[in-house]
Short mmCIF file of N, CA and C in Angstrom, two decimals:
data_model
loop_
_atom_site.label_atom_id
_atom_site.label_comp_id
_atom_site.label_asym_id
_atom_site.label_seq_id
_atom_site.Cartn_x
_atom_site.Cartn_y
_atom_site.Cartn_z
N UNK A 1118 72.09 -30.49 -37.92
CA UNK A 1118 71.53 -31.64 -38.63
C UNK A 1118 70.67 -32.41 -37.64
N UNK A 1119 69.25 -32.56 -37.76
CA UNK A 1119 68.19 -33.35 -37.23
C UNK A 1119 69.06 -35.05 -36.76
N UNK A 1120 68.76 -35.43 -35.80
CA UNK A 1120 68.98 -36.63 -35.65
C UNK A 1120 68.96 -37.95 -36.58
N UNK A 1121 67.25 -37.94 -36.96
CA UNK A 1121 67.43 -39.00 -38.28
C UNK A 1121 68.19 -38.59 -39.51
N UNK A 1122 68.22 -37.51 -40.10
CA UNK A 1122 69.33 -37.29 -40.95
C UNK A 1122 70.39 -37.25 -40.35
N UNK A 1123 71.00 -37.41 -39.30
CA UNK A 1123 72.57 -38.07 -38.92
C UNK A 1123 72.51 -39.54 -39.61
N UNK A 1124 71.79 -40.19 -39.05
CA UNK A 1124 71.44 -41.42 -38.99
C UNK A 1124 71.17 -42.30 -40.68
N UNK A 1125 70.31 -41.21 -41.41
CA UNK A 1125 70.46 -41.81 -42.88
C UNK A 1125 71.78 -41.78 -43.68
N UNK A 1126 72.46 -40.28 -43.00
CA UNK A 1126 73.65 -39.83 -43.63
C UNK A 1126 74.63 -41.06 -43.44
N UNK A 1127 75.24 -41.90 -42.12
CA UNK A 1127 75.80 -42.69 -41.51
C UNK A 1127 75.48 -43.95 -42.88
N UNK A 1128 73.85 -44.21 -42.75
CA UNK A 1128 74.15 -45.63 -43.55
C UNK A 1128 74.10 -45.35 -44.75
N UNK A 1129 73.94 -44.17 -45.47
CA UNK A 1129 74.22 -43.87 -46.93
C UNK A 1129 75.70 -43.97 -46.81
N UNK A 1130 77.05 -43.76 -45.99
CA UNK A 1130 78.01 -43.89 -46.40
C UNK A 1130 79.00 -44.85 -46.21
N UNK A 1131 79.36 -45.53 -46.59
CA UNK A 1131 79.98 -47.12 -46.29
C UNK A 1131 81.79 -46.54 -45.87
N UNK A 1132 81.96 -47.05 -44.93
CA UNK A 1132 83.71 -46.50 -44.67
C UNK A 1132 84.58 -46.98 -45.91
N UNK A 1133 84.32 -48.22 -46.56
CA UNK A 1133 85.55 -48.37 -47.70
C UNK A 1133 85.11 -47.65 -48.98
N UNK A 1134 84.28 -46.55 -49.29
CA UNK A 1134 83.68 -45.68 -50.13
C UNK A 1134 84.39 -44.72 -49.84
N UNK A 1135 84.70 -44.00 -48.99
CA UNK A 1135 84.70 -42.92 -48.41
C UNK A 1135 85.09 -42.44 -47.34
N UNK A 1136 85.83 -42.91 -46.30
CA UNK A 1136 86.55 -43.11 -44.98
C UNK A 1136 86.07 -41.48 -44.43
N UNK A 1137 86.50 -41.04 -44.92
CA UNK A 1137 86.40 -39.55 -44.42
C UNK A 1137 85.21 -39.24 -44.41
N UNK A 1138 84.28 -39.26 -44.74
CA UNK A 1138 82.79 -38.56 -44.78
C UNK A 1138 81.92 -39.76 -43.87
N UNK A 1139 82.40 -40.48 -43.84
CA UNK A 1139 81.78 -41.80 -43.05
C UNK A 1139 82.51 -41.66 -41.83
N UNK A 1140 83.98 -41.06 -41.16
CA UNK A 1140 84.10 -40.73 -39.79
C UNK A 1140 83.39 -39.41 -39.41
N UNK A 1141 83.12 -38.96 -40.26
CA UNK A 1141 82.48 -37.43 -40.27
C UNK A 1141 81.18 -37.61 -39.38
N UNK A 1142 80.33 -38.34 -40.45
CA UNK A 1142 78.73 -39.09 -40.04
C UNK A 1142 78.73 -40.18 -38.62
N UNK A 1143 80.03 -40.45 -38.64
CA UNK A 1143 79.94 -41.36 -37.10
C UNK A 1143 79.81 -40.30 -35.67
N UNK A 1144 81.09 -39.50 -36.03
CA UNK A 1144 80.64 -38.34 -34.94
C UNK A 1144 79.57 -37.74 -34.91
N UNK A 1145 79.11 -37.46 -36.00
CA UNK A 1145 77.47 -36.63 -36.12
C UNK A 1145 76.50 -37.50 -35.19
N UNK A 1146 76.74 -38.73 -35.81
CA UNK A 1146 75.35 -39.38 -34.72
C UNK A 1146 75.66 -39.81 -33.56
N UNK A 1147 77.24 -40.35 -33.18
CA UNK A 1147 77.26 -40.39 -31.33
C UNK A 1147 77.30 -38.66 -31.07
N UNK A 1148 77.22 -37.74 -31.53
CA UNK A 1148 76.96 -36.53 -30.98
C UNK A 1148 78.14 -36.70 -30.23
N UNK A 1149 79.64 -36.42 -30.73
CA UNK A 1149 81.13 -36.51 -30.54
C UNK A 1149 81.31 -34.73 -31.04
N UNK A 1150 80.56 -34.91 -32.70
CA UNK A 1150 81.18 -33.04 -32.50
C UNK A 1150 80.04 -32.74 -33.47
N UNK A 1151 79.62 -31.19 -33.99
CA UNK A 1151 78.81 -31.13 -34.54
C UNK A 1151 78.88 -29.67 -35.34
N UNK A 1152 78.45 -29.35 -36.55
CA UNK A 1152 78.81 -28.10 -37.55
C UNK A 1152 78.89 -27.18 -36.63
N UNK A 1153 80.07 -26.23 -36.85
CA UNK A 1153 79.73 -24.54 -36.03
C UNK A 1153 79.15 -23.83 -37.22
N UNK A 1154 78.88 -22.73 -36.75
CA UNK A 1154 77.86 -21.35 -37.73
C UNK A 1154 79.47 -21.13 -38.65
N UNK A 1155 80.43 -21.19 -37.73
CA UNK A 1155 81.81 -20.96 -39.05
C UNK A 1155 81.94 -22.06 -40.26
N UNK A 1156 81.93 -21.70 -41.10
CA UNK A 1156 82.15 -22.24 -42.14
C UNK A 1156 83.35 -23.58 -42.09
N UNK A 1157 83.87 -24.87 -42.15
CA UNK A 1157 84.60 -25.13 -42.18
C UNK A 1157 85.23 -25.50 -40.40
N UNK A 1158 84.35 -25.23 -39.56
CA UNK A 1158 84.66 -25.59 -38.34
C UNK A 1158 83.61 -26.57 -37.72
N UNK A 1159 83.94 -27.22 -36.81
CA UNK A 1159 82.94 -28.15 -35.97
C UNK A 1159 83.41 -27.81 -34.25
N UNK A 1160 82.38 -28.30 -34.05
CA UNK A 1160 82.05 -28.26 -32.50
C UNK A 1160 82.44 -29.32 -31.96
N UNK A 1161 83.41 -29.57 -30.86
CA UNK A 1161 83.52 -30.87 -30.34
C UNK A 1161 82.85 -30.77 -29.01
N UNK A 1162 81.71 -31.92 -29.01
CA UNK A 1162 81.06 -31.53 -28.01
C UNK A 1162 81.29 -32.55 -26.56
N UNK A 1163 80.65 -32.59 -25.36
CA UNK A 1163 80.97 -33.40 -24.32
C UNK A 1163 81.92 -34.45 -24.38
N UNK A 1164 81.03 -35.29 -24.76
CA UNK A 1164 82.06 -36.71 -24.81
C UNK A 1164 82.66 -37.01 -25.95
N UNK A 1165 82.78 -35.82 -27.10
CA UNK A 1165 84.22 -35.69 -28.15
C UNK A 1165 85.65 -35.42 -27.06
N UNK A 1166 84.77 -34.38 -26.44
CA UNK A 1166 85.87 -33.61 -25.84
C UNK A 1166 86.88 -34.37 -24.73
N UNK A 1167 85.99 -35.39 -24.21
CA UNK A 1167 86.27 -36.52 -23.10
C UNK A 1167 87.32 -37.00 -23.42
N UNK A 1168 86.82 -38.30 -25.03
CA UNK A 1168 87.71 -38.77 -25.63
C UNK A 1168 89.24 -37.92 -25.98
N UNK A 1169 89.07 -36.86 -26.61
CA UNK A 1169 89.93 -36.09 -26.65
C UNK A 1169 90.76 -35.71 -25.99
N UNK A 1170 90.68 -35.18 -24.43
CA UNK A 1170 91.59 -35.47 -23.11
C UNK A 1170 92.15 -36.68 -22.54
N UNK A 1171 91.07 -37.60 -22.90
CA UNK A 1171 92.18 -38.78 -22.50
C UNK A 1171 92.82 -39.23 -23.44
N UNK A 1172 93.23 -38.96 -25.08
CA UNK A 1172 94.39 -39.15 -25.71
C UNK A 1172 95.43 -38.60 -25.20
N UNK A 1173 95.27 -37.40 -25.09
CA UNK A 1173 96.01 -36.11 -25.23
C UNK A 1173 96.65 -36.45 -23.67
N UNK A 1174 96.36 -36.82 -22.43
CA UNK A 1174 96.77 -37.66 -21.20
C UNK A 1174 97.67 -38.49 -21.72
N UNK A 1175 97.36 -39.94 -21.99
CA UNK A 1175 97.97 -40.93 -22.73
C UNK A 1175 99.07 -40.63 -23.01
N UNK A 1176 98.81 -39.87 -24.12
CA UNK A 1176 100.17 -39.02 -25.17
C UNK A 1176 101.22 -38.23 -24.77
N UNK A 1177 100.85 -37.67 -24.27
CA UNK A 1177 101.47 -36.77 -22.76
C UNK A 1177 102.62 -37.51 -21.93
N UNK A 1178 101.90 -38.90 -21.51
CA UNK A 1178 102.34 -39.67 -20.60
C UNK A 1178 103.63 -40.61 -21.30
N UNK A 1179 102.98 -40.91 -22.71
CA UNK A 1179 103.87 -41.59 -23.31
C UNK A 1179 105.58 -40.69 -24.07
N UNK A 1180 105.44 -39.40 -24.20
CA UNK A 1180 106.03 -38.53 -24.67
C UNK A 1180 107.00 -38.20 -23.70
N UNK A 1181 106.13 -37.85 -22.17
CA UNK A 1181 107.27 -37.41 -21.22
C UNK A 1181 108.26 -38.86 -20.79
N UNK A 1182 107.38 -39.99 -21.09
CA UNK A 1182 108.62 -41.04 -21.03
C UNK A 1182 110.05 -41.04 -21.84
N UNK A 1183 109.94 -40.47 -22.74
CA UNK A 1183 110.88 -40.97 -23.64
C UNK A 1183 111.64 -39.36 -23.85
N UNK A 1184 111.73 -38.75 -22.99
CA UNK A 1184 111.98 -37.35 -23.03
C UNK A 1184 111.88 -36.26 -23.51
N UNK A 1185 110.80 -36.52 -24.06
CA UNK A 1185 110.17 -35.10 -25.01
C UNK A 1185 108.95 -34.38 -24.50
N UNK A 1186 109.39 -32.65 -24.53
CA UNK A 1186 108.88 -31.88 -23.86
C UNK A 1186 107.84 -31.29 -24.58
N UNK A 1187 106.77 -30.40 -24.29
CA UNK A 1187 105.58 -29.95 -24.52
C UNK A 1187 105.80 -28.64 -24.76
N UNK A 1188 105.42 -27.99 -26.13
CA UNK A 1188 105.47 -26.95 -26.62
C UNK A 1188 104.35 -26.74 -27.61
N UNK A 1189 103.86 -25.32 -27.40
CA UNK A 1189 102.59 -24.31 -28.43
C UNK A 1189 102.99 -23.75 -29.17
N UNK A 1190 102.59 -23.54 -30.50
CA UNK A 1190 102.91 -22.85 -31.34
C UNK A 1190 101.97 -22.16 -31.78
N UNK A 1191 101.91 -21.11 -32.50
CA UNK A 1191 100.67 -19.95 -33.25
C UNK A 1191 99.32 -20.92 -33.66
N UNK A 1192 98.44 -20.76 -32.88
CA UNK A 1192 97.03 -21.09 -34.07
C UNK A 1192 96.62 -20.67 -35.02
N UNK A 1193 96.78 -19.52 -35.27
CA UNK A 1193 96.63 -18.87 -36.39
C UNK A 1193 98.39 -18.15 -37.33
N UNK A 1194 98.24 -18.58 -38.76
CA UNK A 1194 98.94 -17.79 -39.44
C UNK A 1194 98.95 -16.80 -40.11
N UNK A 1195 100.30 -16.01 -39.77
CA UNK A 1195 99.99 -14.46 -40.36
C UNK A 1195 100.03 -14.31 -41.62
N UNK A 1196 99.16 -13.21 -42.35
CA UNK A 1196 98.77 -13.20 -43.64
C UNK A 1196 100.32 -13.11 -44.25
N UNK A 1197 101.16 -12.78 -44.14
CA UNK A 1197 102.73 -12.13 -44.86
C UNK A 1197 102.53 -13.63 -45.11
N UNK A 1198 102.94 -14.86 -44.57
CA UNK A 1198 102.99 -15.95 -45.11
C UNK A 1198 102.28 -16.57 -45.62
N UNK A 1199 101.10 -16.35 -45.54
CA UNK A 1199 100.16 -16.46 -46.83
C UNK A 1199 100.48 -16.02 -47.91
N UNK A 1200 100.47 -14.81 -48.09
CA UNK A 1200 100.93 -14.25 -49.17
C UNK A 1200 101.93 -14.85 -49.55
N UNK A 1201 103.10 -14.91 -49.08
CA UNK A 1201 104.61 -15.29 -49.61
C UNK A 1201 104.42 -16.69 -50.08
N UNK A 1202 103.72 -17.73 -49.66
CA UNK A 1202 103.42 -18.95 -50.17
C UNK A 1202 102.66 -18.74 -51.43
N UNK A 1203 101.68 -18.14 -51.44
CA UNK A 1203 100.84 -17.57 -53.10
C UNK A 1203 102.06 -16.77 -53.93
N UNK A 1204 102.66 -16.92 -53.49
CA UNK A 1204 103.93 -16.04 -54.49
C UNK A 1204 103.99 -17.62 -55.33
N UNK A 1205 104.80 -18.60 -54.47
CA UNK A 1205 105.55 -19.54 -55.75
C UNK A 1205 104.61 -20.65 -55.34
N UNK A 1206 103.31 -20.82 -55.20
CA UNK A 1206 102.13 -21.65 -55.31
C UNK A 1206 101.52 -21.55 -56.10
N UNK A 1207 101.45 -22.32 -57.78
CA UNK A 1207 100.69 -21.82 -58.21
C UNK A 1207 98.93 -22.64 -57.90
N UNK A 1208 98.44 -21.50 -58.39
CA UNK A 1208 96.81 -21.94 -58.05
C UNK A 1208 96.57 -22.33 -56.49
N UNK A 1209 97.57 -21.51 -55.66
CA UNK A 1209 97.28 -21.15 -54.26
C UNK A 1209 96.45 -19.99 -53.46
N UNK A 1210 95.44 -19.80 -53.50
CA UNK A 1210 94.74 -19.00 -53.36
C UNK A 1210 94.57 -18.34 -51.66
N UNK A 1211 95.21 -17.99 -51.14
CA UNK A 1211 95.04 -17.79 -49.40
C UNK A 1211 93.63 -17.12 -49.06
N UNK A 1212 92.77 -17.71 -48.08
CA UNK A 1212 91.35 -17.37 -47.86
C UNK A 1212 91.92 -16.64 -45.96
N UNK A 1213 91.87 -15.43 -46.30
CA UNK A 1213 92.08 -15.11 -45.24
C UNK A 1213 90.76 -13.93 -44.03
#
């Protein structure tokens, strides 16, 4: 997205309209994150990414205070549970 269309997009959308599409358009124009070629993904770019480490510090810091430990789990889920959720979901469609 061209710069000035960040920028029209931003004041076409008012935050108590629409909260979500209006934090969307805020990152677009501080150039925080920006569309990937994937469908449904964004780019978090430099100083998204900044911000982003120093929560994730913070959080970290505040977590190991109070005794809770740091654990990863799967980024991706396996299709069997897709499926098995489209079993008793109705109008659950898994895009895999």
């Amino acid at each position: 997205m061209a710069r000035a269309d960040k920028q029209e997009f931003v004041k076409a959308i008012p935050p108590k309209e629409n909260l979500s599409d209006w934090y969307t358009a805020v990152c677009l124009r501080a150039e925080l994150a920006d569309y990937a070629p994937v469908r449904g993904c964004m780019v978090i770019r430099p100083y998204g990414y900044r911000i982003w480490e120093l929560m994730v510090q913070d959080l970290d810091r505040r977590f190991k205070e109070t005794g809770h430990v740091s654990a990863y789990f799967p980024l991706f889920i396996p299709e069997t549970l897709l499926k098995r959720e489209a079993e008793h979901v109705e109008g659950f469609a898994p895009q895999v």
